PDB file of N, CA and C in Angstrom:
ATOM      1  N   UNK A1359      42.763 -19.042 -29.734  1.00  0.00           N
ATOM      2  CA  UNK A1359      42.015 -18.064 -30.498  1.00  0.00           C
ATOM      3  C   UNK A1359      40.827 -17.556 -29.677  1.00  0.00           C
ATOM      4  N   UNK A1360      40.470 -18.474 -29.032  1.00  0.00           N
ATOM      5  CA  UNK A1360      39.218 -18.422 -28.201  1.00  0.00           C
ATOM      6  C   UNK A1360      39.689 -17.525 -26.921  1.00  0.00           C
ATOM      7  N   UNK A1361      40.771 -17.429 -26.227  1.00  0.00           N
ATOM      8  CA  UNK A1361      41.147 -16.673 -25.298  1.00  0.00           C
ATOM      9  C   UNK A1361      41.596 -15.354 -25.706  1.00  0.00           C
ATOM     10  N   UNK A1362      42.044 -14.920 -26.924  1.00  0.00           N
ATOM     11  CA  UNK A1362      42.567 -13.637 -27.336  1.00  0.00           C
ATOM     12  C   UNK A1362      41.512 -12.912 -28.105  1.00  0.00           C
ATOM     13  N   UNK A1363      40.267 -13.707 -28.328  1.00  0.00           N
ATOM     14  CA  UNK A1363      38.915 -13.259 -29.093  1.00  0.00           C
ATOM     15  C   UNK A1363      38.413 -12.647 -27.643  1.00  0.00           C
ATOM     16  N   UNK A1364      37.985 -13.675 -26.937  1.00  0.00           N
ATOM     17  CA  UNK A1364      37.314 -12.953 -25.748  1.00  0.00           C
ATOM     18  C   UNK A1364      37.735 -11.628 -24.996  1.00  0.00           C
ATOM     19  N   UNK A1365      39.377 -11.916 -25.164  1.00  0.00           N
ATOM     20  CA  UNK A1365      40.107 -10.770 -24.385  1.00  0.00           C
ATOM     21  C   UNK A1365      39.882  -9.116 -24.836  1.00  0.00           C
ATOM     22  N   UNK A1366      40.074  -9.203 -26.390  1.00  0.00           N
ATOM     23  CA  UNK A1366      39.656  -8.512 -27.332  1.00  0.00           C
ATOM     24  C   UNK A1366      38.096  -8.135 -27.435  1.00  0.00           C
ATOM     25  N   UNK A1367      37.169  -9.210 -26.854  1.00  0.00           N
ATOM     26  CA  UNK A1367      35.511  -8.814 -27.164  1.00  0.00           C
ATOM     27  C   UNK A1367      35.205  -7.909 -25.781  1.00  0.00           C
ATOM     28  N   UNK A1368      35.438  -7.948 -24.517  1.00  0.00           N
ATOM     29  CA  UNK A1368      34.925  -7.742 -23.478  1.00  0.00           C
ATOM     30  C   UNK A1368      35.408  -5.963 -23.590  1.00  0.00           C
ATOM     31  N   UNK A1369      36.887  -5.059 -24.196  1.00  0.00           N
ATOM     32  CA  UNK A1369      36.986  -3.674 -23.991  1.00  0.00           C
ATOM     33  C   UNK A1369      35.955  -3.445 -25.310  1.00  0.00           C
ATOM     34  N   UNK A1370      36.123  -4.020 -25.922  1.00  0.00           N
ATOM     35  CA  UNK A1370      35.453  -3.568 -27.754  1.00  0.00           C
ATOM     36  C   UNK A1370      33.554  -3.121 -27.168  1.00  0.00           C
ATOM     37  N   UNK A1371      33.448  -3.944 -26.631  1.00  0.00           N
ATOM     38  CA  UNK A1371      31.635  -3.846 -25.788  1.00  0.00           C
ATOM     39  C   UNK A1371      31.354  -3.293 -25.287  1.00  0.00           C
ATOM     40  N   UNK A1372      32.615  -2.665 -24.467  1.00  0.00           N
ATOM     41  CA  UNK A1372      32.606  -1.867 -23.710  1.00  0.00           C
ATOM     42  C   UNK A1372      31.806  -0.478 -23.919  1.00  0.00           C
ATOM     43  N   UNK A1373      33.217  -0.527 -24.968  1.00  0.00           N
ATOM     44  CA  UNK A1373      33.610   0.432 -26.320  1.00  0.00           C
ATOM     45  C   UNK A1373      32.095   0.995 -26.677  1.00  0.00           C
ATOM     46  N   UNK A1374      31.587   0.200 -27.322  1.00  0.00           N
ATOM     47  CA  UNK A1374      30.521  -0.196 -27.871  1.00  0.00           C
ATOM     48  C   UNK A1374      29.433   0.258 -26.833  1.00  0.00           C
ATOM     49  N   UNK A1375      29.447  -0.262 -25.813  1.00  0.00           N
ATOM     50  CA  UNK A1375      28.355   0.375 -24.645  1.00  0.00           C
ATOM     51  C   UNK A1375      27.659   2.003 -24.756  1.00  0.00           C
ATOM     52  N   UNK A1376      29.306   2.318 -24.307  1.00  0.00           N
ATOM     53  CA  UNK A1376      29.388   4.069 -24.750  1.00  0.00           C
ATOM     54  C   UNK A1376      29.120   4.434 -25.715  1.00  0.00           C
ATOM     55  N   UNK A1377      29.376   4.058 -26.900  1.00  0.00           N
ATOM     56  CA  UNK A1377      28.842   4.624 -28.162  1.00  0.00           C
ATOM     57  C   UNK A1377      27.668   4.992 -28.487  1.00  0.00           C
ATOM     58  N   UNK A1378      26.679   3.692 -27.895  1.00  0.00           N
ATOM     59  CA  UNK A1378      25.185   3.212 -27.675  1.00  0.00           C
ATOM     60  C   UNK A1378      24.787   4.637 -26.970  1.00  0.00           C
ATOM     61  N   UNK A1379      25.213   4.997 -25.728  1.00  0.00           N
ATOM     62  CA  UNK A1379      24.806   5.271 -24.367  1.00  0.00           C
ATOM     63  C   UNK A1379      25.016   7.019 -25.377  1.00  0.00           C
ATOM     64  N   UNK A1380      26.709   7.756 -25.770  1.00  0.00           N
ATOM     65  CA  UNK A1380      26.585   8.778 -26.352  1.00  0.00           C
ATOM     66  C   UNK A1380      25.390   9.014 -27.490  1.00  0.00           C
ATOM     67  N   UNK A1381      24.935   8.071 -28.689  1.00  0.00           N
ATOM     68  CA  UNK A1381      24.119   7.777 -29.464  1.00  0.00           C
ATOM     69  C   UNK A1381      23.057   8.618 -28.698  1.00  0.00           C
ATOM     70  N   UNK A1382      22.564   7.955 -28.161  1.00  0.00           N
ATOM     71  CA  UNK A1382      21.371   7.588 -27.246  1.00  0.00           C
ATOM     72  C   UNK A1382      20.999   9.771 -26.707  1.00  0.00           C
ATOM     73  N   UNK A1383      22.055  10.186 -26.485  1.00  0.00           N
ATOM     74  CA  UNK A1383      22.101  11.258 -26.135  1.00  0.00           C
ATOM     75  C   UNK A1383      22.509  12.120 -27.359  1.00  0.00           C
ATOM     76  N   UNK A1384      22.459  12.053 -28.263  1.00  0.00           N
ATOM     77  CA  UNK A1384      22.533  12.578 -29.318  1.00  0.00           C
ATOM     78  C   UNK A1384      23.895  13.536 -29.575  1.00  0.00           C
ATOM     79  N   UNK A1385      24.716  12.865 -29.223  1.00  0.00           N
ATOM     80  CA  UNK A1385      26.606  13.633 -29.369  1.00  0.00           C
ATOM     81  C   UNK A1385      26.748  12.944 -30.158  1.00  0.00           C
ATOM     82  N   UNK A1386      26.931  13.762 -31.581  1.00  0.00           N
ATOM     83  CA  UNK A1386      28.360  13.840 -32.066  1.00  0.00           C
ATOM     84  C   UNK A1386      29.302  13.551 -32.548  1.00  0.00           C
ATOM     85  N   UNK A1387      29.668  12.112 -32.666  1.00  0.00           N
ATOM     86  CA  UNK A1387      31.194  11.681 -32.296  1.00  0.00           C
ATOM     87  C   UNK A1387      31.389  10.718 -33.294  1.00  0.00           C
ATOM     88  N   UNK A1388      32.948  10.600 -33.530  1.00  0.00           N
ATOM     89  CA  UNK A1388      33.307   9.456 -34.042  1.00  0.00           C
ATOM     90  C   UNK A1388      33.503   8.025 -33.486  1.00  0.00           C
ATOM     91  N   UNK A1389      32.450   7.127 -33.876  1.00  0.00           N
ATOM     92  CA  UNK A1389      32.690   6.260 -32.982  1.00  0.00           C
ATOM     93  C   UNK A1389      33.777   5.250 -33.059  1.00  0.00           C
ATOM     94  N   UNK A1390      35.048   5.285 -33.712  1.00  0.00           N
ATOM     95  CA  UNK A1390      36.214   4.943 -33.596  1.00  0.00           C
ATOM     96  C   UNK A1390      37.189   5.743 -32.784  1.00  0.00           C
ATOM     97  N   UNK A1391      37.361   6.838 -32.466  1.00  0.00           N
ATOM     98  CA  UNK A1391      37.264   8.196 -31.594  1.00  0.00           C
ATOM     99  C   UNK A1391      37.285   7.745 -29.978  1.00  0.00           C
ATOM    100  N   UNK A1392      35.752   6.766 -29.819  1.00  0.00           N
ATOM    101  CA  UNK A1392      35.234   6.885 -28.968  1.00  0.00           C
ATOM    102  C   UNK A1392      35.745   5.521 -28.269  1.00  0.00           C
ATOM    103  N   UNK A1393      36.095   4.903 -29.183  1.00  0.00           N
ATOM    104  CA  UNK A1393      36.337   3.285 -28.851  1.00  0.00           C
ATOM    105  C   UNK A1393      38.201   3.561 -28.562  1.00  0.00           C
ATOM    106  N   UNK A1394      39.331   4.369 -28.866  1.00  0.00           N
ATOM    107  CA  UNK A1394      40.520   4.980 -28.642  1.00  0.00           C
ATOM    108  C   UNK A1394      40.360   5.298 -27.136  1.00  0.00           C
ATOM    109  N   UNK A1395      39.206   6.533 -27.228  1.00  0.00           N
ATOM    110  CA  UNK A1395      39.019   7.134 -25.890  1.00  0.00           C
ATOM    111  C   UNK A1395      38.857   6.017 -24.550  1.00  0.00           C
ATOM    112  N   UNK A1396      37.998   5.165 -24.893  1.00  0.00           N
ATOM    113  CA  UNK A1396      37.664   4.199 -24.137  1.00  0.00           C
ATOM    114  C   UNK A1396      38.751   3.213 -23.444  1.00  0.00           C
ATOM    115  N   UNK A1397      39.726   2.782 -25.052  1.00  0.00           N
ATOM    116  CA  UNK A1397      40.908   2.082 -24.285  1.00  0.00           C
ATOM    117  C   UNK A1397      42.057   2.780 -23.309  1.00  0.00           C
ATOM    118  N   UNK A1398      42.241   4.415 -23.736  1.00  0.00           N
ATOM    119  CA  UNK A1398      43.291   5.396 -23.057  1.00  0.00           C
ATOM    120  C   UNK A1398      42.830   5.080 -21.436  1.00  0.00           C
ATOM    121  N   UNK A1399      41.430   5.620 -21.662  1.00  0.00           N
ATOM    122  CA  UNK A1399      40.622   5.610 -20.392  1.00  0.00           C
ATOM    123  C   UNK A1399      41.134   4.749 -19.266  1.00  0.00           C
ATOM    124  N   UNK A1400      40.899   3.430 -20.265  1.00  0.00           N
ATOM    125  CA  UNK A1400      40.666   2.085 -18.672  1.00  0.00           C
ATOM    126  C   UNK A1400      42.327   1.914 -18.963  1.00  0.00           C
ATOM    127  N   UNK A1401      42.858   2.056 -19.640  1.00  0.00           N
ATOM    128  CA  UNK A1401      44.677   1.830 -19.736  1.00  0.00           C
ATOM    129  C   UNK A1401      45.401   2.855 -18.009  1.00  0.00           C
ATOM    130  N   UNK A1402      44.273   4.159 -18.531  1.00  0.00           N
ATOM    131  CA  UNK A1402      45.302   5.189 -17.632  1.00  0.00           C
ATOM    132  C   UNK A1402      44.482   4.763 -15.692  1.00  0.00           C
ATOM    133  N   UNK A1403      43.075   4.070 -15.533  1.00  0.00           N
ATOM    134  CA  UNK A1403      42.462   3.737 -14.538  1.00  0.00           C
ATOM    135  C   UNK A1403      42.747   2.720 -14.328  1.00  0.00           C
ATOM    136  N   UNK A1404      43.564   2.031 -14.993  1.00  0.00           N
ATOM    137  CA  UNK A1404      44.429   0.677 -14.325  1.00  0.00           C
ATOM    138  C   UNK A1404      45.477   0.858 -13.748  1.00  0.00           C
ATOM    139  N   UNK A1405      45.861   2.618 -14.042  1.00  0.00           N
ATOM    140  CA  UNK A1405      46.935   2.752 -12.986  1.00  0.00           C
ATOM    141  C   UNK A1405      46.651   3.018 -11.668  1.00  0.00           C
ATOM    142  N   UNK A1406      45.569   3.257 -11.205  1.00  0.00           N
ATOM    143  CA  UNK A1406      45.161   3.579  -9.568  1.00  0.00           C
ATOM    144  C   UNK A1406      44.419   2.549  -9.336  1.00  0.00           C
ATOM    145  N   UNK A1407      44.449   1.525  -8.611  1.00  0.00           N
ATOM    146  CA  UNK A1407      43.694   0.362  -8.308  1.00  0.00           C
ATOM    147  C   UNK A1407      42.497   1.013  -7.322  1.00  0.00           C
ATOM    148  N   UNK A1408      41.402   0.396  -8.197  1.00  0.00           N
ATOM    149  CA  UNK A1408      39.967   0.576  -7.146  1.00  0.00           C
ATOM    150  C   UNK A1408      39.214  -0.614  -8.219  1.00  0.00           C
ATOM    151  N   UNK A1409      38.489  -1.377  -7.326  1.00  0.00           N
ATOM    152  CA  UNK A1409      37.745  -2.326  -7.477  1.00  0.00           C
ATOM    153  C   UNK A1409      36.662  -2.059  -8.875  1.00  0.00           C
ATOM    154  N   UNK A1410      36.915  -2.623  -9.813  1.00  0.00           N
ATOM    155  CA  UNK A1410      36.066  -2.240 -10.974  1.00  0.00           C
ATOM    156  C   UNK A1410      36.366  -1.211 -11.948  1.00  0.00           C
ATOM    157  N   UNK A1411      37.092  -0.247 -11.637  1.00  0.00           N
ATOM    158  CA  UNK A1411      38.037   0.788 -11.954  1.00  0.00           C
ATOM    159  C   UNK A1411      36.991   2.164 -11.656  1.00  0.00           C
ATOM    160  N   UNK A1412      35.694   2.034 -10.562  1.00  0.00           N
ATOM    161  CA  UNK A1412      35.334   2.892 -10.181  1.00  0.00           C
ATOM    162  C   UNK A1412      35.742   3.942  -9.860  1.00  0.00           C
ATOM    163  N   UNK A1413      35.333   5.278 -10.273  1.00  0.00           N
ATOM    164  CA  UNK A1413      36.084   6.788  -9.847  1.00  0.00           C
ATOM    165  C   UNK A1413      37.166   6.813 -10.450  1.00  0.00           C
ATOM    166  N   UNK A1414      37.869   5.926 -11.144  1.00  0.00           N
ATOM    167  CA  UNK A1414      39.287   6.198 -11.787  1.00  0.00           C
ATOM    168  C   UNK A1414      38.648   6.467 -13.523  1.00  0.00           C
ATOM    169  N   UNK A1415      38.401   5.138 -13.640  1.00  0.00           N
ATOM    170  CA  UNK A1415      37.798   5.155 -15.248  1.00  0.00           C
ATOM    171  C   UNK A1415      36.578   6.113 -15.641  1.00  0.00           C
ATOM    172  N   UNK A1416      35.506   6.332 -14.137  1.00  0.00           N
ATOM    173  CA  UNK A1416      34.787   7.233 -14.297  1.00  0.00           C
ATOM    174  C   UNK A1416      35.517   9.059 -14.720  1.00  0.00           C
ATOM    175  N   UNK A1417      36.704   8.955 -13.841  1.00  0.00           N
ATOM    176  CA  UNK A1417      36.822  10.512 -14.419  1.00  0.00           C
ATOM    177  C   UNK A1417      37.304  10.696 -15.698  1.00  0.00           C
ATOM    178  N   UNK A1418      38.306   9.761 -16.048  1.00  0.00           N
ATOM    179  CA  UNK A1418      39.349   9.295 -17.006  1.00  0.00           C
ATOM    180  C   UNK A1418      38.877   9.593 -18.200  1.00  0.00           C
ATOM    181  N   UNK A1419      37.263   8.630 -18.005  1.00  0.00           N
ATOM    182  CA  UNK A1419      36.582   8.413 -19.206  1.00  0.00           C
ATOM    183  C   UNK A1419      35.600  10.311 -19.553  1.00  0.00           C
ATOM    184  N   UNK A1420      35.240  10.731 -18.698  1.00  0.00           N
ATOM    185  CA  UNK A1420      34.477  12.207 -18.683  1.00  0.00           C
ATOM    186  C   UNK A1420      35.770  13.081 -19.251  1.00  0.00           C
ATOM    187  N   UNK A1421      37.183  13.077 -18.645  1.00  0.00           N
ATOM    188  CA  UNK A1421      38.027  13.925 -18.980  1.00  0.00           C
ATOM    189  C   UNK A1421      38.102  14.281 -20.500  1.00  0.00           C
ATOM    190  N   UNK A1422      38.696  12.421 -20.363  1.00  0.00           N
ATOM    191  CA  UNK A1422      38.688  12.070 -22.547  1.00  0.00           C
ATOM    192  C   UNK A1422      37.754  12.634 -23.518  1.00  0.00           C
ATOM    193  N   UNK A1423      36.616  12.013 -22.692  1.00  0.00           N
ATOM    194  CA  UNK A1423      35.209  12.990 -23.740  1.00  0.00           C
ATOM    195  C   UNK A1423      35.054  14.326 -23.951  1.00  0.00           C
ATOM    196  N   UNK A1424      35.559  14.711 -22.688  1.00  0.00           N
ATOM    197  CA  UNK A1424      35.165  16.308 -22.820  1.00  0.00           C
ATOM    198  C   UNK A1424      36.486  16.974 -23.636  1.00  0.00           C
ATOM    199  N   UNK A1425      37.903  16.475 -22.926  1.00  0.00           N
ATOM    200  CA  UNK A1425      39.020  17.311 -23.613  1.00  0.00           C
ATOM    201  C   UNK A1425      39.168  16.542 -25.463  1.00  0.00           C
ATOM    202  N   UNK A1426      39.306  15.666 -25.523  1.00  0.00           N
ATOM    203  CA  UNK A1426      39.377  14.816 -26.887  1.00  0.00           C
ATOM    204  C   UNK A1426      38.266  14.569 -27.735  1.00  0.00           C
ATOM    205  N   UNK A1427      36.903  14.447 -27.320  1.00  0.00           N
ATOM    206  CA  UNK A1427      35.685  14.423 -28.383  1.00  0.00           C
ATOM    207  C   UNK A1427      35.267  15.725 -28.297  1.00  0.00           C
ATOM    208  N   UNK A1428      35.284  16.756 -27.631  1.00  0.00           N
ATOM    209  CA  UNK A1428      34.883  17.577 -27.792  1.00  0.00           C
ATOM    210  C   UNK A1428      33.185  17.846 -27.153  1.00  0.00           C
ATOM    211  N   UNK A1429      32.921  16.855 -26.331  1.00  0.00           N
ATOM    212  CA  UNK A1429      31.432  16.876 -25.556  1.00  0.00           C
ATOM    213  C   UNK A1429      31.542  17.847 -24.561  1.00  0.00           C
ATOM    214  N   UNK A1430      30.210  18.643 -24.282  1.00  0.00           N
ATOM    215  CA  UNK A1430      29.838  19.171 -23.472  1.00  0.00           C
ATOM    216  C   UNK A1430      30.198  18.140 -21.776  1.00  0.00           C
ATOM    217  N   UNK A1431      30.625  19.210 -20.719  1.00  0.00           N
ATOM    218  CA  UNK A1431      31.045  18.297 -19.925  1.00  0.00           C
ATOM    219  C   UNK A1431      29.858  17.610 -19.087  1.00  0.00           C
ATOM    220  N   UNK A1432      28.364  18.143 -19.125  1.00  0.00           N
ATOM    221  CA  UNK A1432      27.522  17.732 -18.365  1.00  0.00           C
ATOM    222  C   UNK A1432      26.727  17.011 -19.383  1.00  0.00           C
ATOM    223  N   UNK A1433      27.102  16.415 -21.007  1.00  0.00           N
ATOM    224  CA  UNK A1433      27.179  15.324 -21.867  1.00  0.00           C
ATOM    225  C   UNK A1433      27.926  14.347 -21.207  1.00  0.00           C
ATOM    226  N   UNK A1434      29.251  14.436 -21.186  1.00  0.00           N
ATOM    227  CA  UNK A1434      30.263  13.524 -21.229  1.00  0.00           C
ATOM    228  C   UNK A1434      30.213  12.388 -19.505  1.00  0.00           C
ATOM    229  N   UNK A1435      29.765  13.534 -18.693  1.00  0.00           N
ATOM    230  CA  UNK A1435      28.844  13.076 -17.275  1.00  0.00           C
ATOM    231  C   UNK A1435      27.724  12.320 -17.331  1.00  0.00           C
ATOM    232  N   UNK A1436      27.191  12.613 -17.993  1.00  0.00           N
ATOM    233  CA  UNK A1436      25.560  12.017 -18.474  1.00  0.00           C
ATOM    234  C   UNK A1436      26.011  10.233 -19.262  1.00  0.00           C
ATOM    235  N   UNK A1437      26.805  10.889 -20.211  1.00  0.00           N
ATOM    236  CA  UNK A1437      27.336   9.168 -21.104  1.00  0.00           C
ATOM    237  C   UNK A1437      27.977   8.324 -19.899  1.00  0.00           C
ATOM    238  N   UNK A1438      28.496   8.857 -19.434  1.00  0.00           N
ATOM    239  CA  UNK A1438      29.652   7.778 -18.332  1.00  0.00           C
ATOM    240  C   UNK A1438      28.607   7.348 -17.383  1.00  0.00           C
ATOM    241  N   UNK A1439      27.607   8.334 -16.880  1.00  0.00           N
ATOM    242  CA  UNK A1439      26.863   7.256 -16.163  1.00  0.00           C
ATOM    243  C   UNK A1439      25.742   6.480 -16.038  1.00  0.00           C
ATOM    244  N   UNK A1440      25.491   6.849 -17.789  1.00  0.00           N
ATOM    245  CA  UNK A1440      24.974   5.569 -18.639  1.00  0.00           C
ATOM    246  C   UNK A1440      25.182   4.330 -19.145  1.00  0.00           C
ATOM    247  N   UNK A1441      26.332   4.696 -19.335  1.00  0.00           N
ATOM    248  CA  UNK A1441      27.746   3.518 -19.141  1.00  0.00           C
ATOM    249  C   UNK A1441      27.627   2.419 -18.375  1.00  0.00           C
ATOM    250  N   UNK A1442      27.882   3.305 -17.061  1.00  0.00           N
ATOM    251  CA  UNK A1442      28.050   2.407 -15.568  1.00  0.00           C
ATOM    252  C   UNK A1442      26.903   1.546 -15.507  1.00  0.00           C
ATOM    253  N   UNK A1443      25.859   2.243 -15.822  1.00  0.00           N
ATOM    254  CA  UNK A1443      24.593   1.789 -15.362  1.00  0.00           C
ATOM    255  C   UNK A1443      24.257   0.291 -16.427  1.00  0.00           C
ATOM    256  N   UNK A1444      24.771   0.640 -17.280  1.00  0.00           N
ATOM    257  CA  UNK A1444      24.565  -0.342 -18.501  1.00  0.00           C
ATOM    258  C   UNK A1444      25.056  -1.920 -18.021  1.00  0.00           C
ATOM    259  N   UNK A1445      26.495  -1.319 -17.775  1.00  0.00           N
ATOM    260  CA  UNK A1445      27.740  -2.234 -17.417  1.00  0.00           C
ATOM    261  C   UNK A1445      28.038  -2.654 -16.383  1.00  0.00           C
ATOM    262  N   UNK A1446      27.431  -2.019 -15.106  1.00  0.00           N
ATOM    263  CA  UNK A1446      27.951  -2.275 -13.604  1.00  0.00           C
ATOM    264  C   UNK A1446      26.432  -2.903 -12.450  1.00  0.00           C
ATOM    265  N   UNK A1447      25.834  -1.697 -12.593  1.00  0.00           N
ATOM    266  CA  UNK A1447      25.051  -1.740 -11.848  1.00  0.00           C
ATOM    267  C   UNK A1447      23.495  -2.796 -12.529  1.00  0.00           C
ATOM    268  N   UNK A1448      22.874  -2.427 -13.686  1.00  0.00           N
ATOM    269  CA  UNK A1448      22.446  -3.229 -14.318  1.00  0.00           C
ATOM    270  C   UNK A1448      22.455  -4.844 -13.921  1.00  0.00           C
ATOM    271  N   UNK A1449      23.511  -5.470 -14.529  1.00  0.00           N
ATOM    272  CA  UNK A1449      23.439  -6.547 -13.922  1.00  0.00           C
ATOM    273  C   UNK A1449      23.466  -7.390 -12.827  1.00  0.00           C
ATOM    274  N   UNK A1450      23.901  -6.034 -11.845  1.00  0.00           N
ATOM    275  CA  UNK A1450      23.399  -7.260 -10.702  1.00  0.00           C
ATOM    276  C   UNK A1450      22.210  -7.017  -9.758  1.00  0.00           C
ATOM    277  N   UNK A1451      21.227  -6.349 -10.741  1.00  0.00           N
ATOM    278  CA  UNK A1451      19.815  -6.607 -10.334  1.00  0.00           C
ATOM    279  C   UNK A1451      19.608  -8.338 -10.386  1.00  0.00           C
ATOM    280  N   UNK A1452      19.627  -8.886 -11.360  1.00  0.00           N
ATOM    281  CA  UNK A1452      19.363 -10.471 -10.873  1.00  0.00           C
ATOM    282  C   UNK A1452      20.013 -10.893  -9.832  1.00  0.00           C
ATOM    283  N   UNK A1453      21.564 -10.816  -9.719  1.00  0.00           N
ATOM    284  CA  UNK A1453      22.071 -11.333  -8.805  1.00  0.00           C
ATOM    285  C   UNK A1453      21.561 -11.212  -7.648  1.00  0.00           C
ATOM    286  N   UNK A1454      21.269 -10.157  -7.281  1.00  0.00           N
ATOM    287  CA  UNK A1454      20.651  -9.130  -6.249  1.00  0.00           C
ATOM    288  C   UNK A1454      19.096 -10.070  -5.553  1.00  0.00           C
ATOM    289  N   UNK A1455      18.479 -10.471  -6.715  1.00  0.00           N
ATOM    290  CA  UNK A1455      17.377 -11.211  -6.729  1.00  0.00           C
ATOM    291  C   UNK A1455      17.270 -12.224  -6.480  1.00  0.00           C
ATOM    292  N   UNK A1456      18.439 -13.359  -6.928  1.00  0.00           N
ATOM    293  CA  UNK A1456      18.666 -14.695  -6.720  1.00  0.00           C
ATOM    294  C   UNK A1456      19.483 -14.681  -5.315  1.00  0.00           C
ATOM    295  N   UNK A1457      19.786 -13.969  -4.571  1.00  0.00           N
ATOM    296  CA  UNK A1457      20.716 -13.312  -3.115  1.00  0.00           C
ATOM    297  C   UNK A1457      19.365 -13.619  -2.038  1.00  0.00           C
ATOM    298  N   UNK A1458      18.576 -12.544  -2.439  1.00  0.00           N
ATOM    299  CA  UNK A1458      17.241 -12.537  -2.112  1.00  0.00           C
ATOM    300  C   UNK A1458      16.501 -13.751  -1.934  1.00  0.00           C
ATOM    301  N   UNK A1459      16.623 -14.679  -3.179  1.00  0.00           N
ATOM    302  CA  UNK A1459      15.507 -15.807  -2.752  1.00  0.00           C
ATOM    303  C   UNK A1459      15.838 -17.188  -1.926  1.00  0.00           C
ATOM    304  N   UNK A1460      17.131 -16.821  -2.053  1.00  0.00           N
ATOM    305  CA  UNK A1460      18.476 -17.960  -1.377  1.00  0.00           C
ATOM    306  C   UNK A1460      18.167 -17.633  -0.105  1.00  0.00           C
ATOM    307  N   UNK A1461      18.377 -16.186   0.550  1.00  0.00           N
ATOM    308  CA  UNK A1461      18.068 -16.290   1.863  1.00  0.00           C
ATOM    309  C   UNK A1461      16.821 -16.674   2.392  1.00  0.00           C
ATOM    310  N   UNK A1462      15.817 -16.266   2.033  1.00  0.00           N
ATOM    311  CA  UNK A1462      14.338 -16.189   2.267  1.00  0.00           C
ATOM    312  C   UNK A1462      14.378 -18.151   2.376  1.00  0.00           C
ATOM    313  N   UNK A1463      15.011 -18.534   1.508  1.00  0.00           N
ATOM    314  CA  UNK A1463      14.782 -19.626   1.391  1.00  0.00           C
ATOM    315  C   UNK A1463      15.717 -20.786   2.613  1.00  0.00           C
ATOM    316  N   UNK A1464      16.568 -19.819   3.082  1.00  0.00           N
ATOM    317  CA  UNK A1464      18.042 -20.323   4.130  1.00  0.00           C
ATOM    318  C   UNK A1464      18.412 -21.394   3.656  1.00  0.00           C
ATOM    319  N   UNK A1465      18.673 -20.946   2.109  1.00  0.00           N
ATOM    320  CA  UNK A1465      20.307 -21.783   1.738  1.00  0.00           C
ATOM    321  C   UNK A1465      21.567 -20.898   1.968  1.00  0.00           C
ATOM    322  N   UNK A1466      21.371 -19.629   2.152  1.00  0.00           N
ATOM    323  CA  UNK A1466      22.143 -19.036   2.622  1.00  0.00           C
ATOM    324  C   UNK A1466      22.714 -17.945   4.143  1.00  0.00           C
TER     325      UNK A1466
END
């Protein structure tokens, strides 16, 4: 239960990220709509392999918004790379930090 919950929690957050991130920018949308869009998205950017589903899920996800929610396309640009930022880049400011003090320190 515990493996098909998690499997299920990590696109739903995702999901959820964007919703936040469109919110946030004041579109529009249905956010069940948005959480569809989201799974088509990373379904159809799992077909071109790139590390993270960078540039695949990024267009995937702008296409969806703009042709299927109906967002302005320099909206739907704006959400996705609020997104990223939320989801990708965001967190590995710590990592980034603890990288940092490891060397300084030559444990690494």
């Amino acid at each position: 239960v515990l493996l098909w919950g998690g499997s299920a929690a990590i696109p739903l957050l995702h999901a959820a990220c964007l919703c936040a991130v469109m919110a946030a920018l004041n579109v529009r949308f249905d956010p069940l709509q948005v959480v569809v869009i989201y799974l088509v998205a990373s379904a159809a950017a799992a077909l071109i392999p790139s590390p993270g589903g960078f540039g695949s899920l990024d267009a995937a996800l702008t296409a969806l918004l703009t042709g299927a929610a109906g967002a302005a396309t320099t909206t739907a640009i704006a959400a996705v790379l609020g997104y990223r930022l939320l989801t990708a880049w965001l967190p590995m400011a710590p990592s980034a930090a603890v990288c940092g003090v490891m060397i300084r320190a030559r444990l690494l």
